[in-house]
Short mmCIF file of N, CA and C and ligand atoms in Angstrom, two decimals:
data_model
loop_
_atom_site.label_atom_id
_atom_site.label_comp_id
_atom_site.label_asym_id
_atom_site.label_seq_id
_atom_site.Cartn_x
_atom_site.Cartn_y
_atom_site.Cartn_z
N UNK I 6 86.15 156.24 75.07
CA UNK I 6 86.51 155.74 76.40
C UNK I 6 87.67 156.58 76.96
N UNK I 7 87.48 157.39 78.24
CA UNK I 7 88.65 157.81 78.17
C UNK I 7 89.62 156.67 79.82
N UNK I 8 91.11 157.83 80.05
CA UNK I 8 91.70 157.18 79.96
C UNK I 8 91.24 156.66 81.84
N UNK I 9 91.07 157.13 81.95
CA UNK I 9 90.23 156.54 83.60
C UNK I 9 89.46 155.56 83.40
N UNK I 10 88.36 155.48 82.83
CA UNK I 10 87.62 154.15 83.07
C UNK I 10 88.47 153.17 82.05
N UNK I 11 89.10 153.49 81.14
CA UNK I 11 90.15 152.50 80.71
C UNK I 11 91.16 151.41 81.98
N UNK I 12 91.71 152.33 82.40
CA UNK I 12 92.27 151.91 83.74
C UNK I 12 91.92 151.18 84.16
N UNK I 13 90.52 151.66 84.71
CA UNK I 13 89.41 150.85 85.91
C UNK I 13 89.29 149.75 85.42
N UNK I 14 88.64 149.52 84.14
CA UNK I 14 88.84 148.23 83.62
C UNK I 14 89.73 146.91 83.34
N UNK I 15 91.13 148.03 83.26
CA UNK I 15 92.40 146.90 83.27
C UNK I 15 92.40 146.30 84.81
N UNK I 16 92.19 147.39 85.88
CA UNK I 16 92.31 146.66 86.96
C UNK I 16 91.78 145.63 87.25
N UNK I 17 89.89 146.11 87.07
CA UNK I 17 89.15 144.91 87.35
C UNK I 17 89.10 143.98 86.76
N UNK I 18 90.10 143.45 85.49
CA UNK I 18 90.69 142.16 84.59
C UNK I 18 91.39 141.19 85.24
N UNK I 19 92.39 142.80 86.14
CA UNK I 19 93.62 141.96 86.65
C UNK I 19 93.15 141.34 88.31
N UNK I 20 92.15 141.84 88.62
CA UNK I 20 91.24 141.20 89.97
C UNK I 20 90.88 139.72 89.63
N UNK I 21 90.22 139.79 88.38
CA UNK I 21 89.51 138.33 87.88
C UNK I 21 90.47 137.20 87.58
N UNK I 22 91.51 138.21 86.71
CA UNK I 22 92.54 137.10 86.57
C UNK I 22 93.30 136.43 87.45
N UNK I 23 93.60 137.45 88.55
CA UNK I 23 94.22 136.89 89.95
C UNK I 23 93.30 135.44 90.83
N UNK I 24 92.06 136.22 90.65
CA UNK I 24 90.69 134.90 91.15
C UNK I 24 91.04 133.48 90.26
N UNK I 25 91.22 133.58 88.91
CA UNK I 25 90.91 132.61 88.04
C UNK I 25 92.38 131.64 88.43
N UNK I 26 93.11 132.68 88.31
CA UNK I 26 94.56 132.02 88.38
C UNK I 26 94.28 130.98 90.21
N UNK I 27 94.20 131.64 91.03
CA UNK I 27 93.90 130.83 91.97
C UNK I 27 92.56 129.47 91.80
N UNK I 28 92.07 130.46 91.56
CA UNK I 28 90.90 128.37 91.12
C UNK I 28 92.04 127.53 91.05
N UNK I 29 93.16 127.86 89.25
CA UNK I 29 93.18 127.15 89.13
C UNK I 29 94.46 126.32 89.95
N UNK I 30 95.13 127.08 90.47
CA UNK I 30 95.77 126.66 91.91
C UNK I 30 95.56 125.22 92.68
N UNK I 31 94.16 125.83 92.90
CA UNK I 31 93.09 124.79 94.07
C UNK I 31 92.87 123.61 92.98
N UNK I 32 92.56 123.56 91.64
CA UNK I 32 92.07 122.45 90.57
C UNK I 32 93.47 121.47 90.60
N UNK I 33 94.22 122.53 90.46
CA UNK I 33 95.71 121.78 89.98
C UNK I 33 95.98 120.87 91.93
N UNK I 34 96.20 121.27 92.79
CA UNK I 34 96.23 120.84 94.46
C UNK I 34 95.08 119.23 94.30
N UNK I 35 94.24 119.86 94.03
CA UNK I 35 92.77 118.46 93.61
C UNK I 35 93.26 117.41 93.10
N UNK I 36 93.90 117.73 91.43
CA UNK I 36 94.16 116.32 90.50
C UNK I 36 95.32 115.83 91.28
N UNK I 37 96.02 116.79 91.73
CA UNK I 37 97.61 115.95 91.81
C UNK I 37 97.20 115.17 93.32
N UNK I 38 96.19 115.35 94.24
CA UNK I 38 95.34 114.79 95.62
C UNK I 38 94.79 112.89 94.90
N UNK I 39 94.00 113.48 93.47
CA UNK I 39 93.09 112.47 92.85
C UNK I 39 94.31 111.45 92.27
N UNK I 40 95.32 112.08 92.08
CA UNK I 40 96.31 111.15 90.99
C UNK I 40 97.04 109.86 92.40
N UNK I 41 97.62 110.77 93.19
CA UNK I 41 98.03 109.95 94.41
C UNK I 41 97.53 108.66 94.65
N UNK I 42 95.79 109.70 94.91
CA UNK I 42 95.24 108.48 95.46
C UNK I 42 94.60 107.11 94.15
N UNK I 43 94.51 107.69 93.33
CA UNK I 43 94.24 106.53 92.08
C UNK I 43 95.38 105.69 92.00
N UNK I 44 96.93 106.11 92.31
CA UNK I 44 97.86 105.56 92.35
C UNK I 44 97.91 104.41 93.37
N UNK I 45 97.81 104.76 94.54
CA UNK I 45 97.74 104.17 95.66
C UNK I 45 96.74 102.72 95.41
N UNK I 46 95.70 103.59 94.79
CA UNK I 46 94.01 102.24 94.81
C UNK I 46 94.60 101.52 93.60
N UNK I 47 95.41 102.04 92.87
CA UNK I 47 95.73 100.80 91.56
C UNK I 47 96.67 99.95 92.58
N UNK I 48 97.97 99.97 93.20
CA UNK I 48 98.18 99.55 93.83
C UNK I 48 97.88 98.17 94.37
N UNK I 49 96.98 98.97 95.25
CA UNK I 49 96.13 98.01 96.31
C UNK I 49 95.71 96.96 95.26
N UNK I 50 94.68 97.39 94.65
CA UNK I 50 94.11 96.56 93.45
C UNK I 50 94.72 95.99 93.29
N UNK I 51 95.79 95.58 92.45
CA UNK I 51 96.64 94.84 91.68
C UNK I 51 97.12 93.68 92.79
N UNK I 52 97.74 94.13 94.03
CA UNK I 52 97.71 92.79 95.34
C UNK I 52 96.49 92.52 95.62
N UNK I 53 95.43 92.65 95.43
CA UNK I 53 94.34 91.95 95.87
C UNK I 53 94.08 91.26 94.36
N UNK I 54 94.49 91.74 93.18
CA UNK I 54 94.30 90.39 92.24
C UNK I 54 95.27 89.58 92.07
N UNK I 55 96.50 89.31 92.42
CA UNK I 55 97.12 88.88 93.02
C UNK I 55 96.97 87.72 94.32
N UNK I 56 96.30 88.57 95.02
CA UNK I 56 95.96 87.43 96.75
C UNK I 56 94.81 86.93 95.56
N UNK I 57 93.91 86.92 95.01
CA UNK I 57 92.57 86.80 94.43
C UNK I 57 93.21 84.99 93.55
N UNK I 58 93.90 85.51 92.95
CA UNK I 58 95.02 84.21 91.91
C UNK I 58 95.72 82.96 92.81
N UNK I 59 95.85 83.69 93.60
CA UNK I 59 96.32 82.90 94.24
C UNK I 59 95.28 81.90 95.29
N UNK I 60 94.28 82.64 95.95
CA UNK I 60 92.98 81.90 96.28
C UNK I 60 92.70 80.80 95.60
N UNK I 61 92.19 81.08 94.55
CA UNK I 61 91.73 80.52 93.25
C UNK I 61 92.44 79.54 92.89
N UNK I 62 93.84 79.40 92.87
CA UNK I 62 94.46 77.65 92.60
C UNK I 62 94.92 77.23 93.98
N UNK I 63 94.75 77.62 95.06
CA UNK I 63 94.45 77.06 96.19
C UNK I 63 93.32 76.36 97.00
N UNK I 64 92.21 77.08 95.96
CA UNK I 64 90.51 76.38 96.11
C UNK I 64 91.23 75.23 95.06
N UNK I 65 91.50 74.98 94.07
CA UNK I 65 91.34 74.34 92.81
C UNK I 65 92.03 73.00 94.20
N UNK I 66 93.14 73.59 94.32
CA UNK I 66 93.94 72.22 95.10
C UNK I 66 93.70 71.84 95.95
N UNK I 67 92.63 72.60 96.71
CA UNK I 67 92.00 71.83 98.02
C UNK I 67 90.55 71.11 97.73
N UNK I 68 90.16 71.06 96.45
CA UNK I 68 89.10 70.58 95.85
C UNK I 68 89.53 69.10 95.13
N UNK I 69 91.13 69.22 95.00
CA UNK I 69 91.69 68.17 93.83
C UNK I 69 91.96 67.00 95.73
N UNK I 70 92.04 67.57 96.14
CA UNK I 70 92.48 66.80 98.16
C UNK I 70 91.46 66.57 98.63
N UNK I 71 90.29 67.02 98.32
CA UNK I 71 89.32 67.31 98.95
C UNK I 71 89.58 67.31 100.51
N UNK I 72 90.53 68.08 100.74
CA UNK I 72 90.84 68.77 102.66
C UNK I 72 89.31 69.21 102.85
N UNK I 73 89.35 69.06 104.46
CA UNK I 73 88.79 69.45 105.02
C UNK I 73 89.00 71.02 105.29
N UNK I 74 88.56 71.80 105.43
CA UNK I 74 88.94 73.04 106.10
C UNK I 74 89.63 72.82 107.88
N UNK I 75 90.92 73.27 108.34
CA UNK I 75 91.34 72.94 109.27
C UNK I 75 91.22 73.97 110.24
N UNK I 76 91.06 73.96 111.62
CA UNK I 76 91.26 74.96 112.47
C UNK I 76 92.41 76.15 112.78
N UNK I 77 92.23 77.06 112.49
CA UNK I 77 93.00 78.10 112.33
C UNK I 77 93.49 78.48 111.10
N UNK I 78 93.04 78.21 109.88
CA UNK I 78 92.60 78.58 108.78
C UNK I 78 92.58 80.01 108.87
N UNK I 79 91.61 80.59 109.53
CA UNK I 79 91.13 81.56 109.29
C UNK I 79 92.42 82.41 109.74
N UNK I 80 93.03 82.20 111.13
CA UNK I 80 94.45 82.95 111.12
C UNK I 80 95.66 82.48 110.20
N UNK I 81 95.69 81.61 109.41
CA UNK I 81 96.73 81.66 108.29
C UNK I 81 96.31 82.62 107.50
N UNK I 82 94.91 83.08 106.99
CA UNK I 82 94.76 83.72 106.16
C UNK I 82 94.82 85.08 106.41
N UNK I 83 94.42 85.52 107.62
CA UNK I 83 95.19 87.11 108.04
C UNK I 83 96.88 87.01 108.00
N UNK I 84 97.45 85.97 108.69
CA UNK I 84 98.74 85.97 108.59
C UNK I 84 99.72 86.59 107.11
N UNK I 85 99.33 85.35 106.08
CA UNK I 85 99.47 85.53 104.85
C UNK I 85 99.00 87.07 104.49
N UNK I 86 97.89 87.07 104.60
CA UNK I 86 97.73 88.33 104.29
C UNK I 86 98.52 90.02 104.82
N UNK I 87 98.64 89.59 105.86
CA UNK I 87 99.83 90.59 106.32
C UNK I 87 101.23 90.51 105.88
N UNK I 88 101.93 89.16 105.47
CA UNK I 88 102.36 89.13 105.06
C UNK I 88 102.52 89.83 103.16
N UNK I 89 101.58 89.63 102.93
CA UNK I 89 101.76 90.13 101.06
C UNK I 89 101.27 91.68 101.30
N UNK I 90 101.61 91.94 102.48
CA UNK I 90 101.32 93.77 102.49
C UNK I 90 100.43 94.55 102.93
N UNK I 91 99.36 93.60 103.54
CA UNK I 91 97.60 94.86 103.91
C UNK I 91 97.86 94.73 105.18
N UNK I 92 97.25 95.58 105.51
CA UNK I 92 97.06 95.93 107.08
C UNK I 92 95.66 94.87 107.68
N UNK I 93 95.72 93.88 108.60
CA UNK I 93 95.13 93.48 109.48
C UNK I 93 94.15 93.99 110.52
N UNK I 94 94.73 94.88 111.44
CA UNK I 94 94.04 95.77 112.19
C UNK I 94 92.79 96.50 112.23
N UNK I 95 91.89 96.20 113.07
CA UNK I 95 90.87 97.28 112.99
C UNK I 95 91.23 98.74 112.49
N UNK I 96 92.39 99.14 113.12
CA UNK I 96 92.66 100.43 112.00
C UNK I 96 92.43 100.86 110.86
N UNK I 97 93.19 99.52 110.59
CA UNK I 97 93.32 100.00 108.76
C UNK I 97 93.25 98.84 108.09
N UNK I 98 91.98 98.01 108.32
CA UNK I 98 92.23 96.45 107.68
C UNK I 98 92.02 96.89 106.27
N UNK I 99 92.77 96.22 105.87
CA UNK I 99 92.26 95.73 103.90
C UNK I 99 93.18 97.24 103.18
N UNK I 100 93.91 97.69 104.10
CA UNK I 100 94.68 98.76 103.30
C UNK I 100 95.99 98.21 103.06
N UNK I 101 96.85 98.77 102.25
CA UNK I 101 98.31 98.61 101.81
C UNK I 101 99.56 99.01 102.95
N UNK I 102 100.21 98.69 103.48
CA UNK I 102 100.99 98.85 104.64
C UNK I 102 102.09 99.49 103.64
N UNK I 103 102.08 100.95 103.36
CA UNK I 103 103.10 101.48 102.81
C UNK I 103 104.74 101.87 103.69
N UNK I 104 104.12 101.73 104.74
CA UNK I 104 105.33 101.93 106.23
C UNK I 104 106.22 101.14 106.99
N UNK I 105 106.00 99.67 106.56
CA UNK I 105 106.44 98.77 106.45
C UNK I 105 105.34 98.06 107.90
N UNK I 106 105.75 97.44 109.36
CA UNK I 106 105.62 97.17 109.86
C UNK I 106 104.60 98.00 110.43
N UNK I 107 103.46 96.99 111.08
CA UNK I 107 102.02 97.88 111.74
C UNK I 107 102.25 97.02 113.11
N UNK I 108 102.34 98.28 114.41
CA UNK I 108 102.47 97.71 115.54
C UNK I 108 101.02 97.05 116.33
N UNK I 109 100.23 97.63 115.18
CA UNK I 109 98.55 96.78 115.60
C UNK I 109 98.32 95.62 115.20
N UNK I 110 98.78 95.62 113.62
CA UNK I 110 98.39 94.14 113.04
C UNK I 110 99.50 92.99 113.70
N UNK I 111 100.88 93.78 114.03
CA UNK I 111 101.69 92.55 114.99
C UNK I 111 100.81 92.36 116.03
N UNK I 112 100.60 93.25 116.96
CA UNK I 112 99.61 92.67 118.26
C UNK I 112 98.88 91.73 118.20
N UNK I 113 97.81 91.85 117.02
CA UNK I 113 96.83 91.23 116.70
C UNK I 113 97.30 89.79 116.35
N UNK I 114 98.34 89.79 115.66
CA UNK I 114 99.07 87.95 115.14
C UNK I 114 99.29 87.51 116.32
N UNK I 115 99.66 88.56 117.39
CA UNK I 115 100.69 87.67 118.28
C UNK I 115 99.30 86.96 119.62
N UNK I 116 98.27 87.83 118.96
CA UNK I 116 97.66 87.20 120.23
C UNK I 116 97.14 85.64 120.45
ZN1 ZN T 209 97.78 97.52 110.81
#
């Protein structure tokens, strides 16, 4: 082998390796994208088993009363629910309000 196509070859190593090294750039940009968001959805998860527990001995106690279901029910339960953190809004219903205050889901209570 002499020393020219020797060369040629180191170069075209150091071409591939430059390629490879970038993949893994873009792989590494991906997981740490995937980790966020798994973070975020455990999150969420965990207040919705949470709101879920809490449902659940609230059926138990409106079963032990046997209540009627009352009118506007259905807005205590968005209320509450905005309250323990999700977003209300057609925007972004059933998501985690990481920003604190949503000037949609207020609209929406206040109407
Ligand atoms: Zn909102």
């Amino acid at each position: 082998m002499d020393k020219k196509e020797l060369f040629l070859q180191i170069e075209q190593m150091e071409e591939r390796l430059g390629s490879t090294l970038a993949d893994l750039g873009s792989l590494k940009k991906q997981l740490v994208l995937l980790m966020e968001e798994n973070h975020r959805l455990t999150n969420e998860n965990q207040q919705f088993r949470k709101l879920l527990k809490k449902d659940a001995s609230n059926e138990a106690k409106h079963q032990e009363g046997k209540e009627t279901p009352v009118i506007g029910e259905g807005y205590d339960n968005l209320a509450r629910l905005y309250y323990e953190g999700f977003h209300i809004c057609n925007i972004y219903y059933g998501h985690l309000r990481n920003e604190g205050d949503c000037l949609f889901c207020l609209s929406f209570l206040n109407k």
